CSV table of C-alpha atoms and ligand atoms in Angstrom, one decimal:
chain,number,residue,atom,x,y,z
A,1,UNK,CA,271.5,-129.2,49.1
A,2,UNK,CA,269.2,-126.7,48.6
A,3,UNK,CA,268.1,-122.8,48.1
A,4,UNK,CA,266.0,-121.3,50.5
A,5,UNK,CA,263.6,-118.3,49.5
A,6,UNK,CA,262.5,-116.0,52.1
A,7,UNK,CA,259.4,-114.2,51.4
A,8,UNK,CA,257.2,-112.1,54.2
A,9,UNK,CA,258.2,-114.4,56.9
A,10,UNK,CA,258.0,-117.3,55.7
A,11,UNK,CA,260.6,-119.5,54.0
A,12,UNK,CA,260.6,-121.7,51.2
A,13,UNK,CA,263.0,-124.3,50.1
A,14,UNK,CA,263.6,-125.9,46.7
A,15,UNK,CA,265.5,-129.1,46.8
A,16,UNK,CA,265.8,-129.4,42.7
A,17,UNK,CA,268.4,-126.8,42.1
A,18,UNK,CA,269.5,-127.2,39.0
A,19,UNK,CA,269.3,-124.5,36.3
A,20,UNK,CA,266.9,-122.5,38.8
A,21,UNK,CA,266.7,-118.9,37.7
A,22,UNK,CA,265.3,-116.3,40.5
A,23,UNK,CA,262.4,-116.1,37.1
A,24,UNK,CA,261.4,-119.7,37.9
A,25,UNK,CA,261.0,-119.3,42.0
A,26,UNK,CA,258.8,-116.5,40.5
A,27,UNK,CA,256.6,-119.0,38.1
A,28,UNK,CA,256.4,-121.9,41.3
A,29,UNK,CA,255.8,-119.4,43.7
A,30,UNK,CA,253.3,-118.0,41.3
A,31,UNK,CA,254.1,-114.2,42.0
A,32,UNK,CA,254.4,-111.9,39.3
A,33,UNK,CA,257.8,-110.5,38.9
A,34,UNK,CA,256.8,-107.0,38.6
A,35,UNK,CA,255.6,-107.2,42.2
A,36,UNK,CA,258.9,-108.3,44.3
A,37,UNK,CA,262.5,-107.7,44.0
A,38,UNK,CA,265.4,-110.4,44.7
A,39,UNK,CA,268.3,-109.9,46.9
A,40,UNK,CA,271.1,-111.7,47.8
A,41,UNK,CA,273.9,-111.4,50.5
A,42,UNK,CA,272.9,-108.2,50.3
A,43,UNK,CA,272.7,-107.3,46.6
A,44,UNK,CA,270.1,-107.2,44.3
A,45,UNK,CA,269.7,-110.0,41.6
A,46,UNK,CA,267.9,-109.9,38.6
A,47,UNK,CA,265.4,-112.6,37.3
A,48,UNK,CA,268.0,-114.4,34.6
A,49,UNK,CA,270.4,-114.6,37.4
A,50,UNK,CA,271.0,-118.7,38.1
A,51,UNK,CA,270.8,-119.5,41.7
A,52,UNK,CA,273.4,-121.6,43.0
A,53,UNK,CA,273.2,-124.6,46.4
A,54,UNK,CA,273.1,-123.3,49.5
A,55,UNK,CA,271.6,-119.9,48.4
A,56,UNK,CA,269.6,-117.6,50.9
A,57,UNK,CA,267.8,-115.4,49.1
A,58,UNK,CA,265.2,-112.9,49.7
A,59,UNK,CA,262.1,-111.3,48.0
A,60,UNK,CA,261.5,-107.8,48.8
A,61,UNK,CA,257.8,-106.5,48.1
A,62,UNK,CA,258.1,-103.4,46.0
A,63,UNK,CA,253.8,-102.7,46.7
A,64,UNK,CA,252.7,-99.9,49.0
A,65,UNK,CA,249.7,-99.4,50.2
A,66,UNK,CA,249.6,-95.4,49.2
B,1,UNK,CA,260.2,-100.9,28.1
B,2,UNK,CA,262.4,-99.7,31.0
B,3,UNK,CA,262.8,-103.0,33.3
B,4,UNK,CA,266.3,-103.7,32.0
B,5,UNK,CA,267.5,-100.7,33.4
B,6,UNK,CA,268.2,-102.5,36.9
B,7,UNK,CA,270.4,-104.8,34.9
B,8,UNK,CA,272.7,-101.6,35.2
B,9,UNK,CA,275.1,-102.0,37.7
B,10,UNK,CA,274.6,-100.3,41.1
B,11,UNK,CA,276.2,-97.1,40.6
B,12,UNK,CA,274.8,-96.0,37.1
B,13,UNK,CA,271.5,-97.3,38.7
B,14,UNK,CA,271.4,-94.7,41.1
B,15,UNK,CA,272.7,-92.2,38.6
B,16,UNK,CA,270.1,-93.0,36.5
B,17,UNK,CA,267.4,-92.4,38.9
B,18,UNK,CA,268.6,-89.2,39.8
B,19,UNK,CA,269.2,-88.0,36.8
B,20,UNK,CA,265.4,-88.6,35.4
B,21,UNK,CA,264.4,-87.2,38.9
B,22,UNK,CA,266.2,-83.5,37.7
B,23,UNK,CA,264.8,-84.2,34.2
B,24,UNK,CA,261.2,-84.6,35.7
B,25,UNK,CA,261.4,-81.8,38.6
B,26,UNK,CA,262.4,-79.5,36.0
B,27,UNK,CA,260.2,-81.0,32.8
B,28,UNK,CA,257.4,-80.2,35.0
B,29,UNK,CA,258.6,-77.1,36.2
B,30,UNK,CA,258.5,-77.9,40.3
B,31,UNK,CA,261.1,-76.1,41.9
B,32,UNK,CA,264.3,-75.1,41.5
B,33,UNK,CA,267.7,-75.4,43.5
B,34,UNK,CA,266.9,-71.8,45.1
B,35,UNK,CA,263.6,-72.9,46.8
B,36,UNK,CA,263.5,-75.1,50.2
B,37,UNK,CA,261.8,-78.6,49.6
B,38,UNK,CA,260.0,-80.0,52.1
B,39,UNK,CA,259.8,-83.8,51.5
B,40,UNK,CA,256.7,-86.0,53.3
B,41,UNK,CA,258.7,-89.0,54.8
B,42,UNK,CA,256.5,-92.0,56.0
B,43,UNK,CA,259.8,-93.8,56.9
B,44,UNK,CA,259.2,-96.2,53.6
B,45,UNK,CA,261.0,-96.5,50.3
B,46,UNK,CA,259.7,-93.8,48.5
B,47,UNK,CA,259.5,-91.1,50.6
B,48,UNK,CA,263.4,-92.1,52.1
B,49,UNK,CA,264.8,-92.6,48.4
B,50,UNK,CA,263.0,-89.3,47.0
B,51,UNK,CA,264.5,-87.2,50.1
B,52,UNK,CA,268.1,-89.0,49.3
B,53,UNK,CA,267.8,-88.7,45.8
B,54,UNK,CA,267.5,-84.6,46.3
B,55,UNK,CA,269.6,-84.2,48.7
B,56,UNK,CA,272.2,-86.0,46.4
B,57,UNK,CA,271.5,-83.5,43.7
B,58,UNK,CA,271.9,-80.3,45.9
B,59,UNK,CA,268.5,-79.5,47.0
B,60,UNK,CA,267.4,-77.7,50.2
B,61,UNK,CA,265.4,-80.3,51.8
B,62,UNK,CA,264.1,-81.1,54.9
B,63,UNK,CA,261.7,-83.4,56.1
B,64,UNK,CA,258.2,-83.5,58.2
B,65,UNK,CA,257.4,-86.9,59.6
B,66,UNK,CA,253.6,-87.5,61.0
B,67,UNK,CA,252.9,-89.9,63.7
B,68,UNK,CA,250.1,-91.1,63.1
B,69,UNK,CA,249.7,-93.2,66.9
B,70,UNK,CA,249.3,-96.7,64.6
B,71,UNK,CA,250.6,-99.7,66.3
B,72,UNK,CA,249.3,-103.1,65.0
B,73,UNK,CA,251.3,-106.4,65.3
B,74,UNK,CA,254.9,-104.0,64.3
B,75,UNK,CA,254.1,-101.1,65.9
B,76,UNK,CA,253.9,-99.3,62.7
B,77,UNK,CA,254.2,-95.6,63.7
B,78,UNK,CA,257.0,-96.2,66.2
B,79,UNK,CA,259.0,-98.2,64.0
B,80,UNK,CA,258.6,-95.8,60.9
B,81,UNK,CA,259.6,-92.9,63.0
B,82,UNK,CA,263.0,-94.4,64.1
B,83,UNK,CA,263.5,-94.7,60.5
B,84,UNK,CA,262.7,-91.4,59.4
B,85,UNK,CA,264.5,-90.1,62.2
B,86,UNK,CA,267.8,-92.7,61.8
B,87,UNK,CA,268.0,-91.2,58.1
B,88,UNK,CA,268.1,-87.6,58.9
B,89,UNK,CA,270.7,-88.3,61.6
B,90,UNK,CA,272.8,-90.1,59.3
B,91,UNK,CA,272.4,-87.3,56.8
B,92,UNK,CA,272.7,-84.6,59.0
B,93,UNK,CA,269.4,-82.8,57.6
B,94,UNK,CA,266.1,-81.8,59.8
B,95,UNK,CA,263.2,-83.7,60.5
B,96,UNK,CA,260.2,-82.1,61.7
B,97,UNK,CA,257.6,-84.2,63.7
B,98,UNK,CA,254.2,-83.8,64.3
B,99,UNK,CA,252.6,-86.2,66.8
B,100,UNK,CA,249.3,-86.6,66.3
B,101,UNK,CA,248.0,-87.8,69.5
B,102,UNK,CA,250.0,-85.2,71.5
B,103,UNK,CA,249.0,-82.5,69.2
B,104,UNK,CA,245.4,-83.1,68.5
B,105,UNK,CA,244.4,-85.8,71.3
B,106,UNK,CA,243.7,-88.6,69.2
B,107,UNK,CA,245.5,-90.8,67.1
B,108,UNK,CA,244.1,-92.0,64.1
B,109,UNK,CA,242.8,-94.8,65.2
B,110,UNK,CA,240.7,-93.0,67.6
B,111,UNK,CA,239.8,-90.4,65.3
B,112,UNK,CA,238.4,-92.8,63.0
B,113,UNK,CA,236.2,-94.3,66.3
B,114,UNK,CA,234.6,-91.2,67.0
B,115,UNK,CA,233.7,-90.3,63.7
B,116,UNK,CA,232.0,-93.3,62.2
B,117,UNK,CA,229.4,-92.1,60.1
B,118,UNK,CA,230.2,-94.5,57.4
B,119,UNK,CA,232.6,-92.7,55.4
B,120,UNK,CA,235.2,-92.2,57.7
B,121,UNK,CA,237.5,-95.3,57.3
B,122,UNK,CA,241.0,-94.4,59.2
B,123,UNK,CA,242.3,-93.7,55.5
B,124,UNK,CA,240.5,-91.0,55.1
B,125,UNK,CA,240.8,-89.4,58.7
B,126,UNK,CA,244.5,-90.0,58.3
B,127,UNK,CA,244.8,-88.1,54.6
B,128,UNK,CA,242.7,-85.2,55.3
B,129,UNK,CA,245.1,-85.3,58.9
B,130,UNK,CA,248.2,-85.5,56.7
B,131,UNK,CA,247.4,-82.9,54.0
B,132,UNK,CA,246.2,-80.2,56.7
B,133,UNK,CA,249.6,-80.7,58.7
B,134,UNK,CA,252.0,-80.9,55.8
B,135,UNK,CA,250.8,-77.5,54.7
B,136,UNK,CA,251.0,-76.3,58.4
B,137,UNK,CA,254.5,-77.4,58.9
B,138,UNK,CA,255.4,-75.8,55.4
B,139,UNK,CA,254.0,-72.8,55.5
B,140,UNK,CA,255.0,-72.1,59.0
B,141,UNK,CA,258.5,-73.2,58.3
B,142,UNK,CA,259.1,-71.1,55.2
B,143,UNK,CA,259.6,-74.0,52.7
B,144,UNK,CA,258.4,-72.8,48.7
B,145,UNK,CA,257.3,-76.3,48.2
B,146,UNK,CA,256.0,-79.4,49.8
B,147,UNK,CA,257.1,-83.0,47.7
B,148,UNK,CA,255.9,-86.7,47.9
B,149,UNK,CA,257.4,-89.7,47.1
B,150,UNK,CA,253.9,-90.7,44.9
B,151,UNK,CA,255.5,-93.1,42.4
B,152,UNK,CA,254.1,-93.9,38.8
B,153,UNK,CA,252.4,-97.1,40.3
B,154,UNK,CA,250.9,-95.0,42.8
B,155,UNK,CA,249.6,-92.5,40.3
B,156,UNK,CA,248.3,-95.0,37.9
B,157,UNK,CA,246.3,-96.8,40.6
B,158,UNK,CA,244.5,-93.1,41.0
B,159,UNK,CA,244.2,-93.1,37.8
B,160,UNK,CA,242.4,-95.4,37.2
B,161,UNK,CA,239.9,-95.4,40.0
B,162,UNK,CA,239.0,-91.7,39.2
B,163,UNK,CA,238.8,-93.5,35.6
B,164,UNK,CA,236.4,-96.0,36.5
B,165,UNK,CA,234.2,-93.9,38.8
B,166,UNK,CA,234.5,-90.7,36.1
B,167,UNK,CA,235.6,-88.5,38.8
B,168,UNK,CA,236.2,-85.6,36.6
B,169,UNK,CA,236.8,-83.5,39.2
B,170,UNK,CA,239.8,-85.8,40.8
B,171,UNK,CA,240.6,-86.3,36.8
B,172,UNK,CA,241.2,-82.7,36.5
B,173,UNK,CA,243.3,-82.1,39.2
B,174,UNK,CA,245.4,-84.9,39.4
B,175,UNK,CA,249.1,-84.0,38.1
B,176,UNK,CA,252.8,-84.1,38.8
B,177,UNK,CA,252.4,-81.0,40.3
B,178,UNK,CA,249.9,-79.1,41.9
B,179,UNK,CA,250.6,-75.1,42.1
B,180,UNK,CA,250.1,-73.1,45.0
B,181,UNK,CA,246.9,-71.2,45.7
B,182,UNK,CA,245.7,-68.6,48.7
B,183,UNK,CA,246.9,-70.7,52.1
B,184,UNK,CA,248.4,-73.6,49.8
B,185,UNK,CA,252.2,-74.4,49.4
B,186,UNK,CA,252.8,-76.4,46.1
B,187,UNK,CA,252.5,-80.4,45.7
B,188,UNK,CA,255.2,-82.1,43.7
B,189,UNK,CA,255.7,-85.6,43.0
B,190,UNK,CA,259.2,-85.6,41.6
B,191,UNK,CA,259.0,-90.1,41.3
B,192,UNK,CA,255.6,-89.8,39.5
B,193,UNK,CA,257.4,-91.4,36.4
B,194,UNK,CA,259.7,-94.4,38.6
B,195,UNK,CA,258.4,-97.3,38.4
B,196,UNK,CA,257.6,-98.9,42.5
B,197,UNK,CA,260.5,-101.5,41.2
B,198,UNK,CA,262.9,-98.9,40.8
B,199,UNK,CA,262.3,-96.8,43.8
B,200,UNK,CA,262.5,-100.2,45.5
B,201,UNK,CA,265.6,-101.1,43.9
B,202,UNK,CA,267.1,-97.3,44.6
B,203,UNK,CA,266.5,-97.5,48.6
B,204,UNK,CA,268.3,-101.2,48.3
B,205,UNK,CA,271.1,-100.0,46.4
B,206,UNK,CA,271.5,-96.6,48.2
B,207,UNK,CA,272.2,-99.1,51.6
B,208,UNK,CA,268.2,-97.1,52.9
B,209,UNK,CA,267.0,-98.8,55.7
B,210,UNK,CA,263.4,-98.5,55.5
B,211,UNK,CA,260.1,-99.5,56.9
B,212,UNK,CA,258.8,-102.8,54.7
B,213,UNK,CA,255.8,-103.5,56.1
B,214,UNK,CA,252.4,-101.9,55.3
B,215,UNK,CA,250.3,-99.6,57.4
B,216,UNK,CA,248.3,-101.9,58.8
B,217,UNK,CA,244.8,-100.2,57.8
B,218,UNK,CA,246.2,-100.7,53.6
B,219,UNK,CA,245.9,-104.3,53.7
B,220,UNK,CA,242.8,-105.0,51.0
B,221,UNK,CA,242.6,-101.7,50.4
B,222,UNK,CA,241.5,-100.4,46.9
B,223,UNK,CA,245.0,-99.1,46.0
B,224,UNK,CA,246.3,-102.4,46.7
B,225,UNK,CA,243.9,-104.1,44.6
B,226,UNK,CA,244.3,-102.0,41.4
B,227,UNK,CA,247.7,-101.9,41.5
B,228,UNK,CA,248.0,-106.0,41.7
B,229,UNK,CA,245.4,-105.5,38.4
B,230,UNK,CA,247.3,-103.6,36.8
B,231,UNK,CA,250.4,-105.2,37.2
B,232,UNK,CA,249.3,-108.1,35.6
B,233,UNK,CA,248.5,-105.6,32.7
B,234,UNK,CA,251.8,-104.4,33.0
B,235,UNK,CA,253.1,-108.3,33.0
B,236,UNK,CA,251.1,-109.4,29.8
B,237,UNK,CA,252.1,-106.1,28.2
B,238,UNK,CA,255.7,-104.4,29.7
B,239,UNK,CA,254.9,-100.0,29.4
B,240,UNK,CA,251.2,-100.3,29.8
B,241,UNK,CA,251.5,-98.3,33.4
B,242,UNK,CA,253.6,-95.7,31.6
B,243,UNK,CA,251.9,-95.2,28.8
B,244,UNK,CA,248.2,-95.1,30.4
B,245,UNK,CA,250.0,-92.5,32.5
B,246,UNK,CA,251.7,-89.9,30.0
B,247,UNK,CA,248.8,-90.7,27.7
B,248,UNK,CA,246.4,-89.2,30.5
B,249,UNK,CA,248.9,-86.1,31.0
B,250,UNK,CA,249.0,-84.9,27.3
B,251,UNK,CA,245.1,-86.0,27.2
B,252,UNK,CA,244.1,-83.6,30.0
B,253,UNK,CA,244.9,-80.6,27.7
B,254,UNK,CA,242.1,-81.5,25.2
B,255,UNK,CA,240.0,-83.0,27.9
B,256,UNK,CA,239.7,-79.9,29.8
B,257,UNK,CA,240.1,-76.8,27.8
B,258,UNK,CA,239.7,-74.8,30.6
B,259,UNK,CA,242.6,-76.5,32.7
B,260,UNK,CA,244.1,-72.9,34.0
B,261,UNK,CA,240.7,-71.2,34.7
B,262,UNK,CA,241.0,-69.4,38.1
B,263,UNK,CA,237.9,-70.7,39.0
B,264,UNK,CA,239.5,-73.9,39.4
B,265,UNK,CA,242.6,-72.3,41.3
B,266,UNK,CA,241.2,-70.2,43.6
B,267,UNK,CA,240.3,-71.1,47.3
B,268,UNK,CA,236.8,-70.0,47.4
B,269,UNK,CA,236.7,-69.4,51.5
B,270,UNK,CA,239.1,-69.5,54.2
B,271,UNK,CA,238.8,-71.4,57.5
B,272,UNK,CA,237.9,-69.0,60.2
B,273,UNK,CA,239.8,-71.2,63.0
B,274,UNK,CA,242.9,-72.5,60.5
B,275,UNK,CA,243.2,-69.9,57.9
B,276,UNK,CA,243.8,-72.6,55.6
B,277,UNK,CA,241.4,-73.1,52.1
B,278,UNK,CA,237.9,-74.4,52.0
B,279,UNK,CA,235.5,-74.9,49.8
B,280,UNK,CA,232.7,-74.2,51.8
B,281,UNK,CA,231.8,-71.1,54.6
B,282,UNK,CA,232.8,-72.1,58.3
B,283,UNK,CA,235.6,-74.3,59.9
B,284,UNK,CA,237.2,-76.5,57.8
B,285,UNK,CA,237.0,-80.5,57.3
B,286,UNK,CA,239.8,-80.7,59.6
B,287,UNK,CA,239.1,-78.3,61.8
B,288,UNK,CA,235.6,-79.6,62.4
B,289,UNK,CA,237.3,-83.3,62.5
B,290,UNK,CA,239.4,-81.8,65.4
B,291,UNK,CA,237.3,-80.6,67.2
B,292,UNK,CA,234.1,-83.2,67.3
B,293,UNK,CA,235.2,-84.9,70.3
C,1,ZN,ZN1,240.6,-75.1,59.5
């Protein structure tokens, strides 16, 4: 199984699920966490949350150009 | 440190938020709930979560949309409208649009072609466009003020380019709210002290559907650049952003003693073409933009 993280078109997928926290996709995806929100089916997750197998989730840029 | 407040659970989220947008509106004294706010929507998060977070709380509001003829690879301008547009609809308030290219016979784009004399990057064209219009519409309309969805992220980015560059004019005026003068309605940035993560996380949570993707003419740009600086301040130390912010606000009283002086309030001329202020005899910048063909 695995968790699939959609970020600006383009999808990522982690195979090694265990104990993976939205703050680790973060760190291996090295984005800062001040810069993207997580959401998934449709809510928002916060970075401690523990993503489970199967998992879709989404990062939302929170950056605007101003 | 304020990030664990979107551990709070959807509803007292949004509370929250508009809760600290009343305390701000009326800490800084913008408006009050007998004036008609006109609220600047772009079609993206801020602007669509300010204009739902006042109209939650009882204001009079109504929008003004610009189309600013941008396509690119989303088409940008067409896509952001239908926003705009979907949210007043839904919320049965008015939306007031302004079509550039119908109105003034370019889009920005083109504006930006025909007046390359170095300086005039489509951002610049575009937010002199923008500020001359939004006034228009207000004044025109009858609304007491005109508000932006400026975030503290936004303002701090300012910040600390007019820092860097010791713009002490830009310094001087920059503020959560910017009083009316001779031809000016009011500015007021009721999100200046939100966080981009919260206004983000408000237009999820409030079910907003709003335009993600960048103008296309932002990408690299200097705004974009600080802001990725200083979140990485932010990151190493949580509060920086706020801090340098509301440390510059209760600063500016010492740094510029004469901060009400009329002299910096008063319009010194009037366009002869618009009516609106300028600061030199003759048309103004727009008005001159508009009509260099
Ligand atoms: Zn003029």
């Amino acid at each position: 199984m695995t968790i699939t993280v959609i970020l600006r078109k383009k999808e990522f997928k982690f195979e090694e699920t265990k104990d993976l926290t939205v703050r680790k996709v973060f760190k291996k995806l090295d984005i800062l966490p001040e810069t993207y929100l997580c959401v998934r089916e449709g809510e928002l997750i916060t970075e401690q949350e523990l993503l489970r197998d199967g998992d879709v989730i989404r990062f939302v840029p929170v950056i605007s150009g101003g | 440190m304020r990030q664990h407040k979107l551990a709070l659970c959807k509803h007292h989220f949004l509370e929250w938020v508009c809760d600290q947008t009343e305390r701000n509106i009326n800490k800084y004294k913008m408006f009050t709930k007998g004036d008609r706010v006109l609220v600047a929507v772009s079609g993206g998060k801020d602007s669509l979560a300010l204009w739902d977070a006042l109209n939650k709380l009882g204001y009079t509001t109504g929008g003004v949309y610009i189309n600013l003829g941008i396509s690119g690879d989303d088409q940008y301008s067409l896509k952001s409208q239908s926003l705009a547009e979907k949210f007043a609809s839904d919320h049965n308030l008015v939306l007031h649009i302004v079509n550039i290219k119908s109105d003034y016979g370019k889009t920005i784009p083109e504006f930006s072609e025909t007046n390359k004399r170095g300086k005039s990057k489509p951002c610049s064209v575009c937010g002199l466009l923008k500020r001359h219009t939004m006034n228009e519409i207000g004044s025109r309309k009858g609304y007491d003020v005109l508000v932006t969805g400026h975030n503290l992220d936004d303002e701090v980015s300012v910040l600390f380019n007019n820092v860097l560059g010791w713009q002490v004019d830009f310094l001087r005026r920059q503020s959560p709210l910017i009083p009316a003068k001779e031809g000016l309605i009011p500015k007021a940035k009721p999100f200046c002290r939100f966080y981009e993560r919260e206004t983000a996380a408000y237009a999820i949570l409030a079910n907003i559907e709003y335009i993600e993707d960048e103008c296309p003419f932002s990408e690299g740009s200097t705004t974009i650049q600080n802001k990725e600086l200083l979140n990485h301040l932010e990151h190493q130390r949580a509060g920086t952003k706020l801090a340098f912010y509301l440390k510059f606000l209760r600063a500016k009283k010492e740094l510029f003693a004469d901060l009400e002086d009329d002299k910096y309030t008063e319009a010194l001329f009037s366009c002869p073409t618009c009516g609106q202020p300028t600061p030199k005899q003759g048309n103004c910048a727009f008005c001159r933009m508009v009509t260099r063909s």
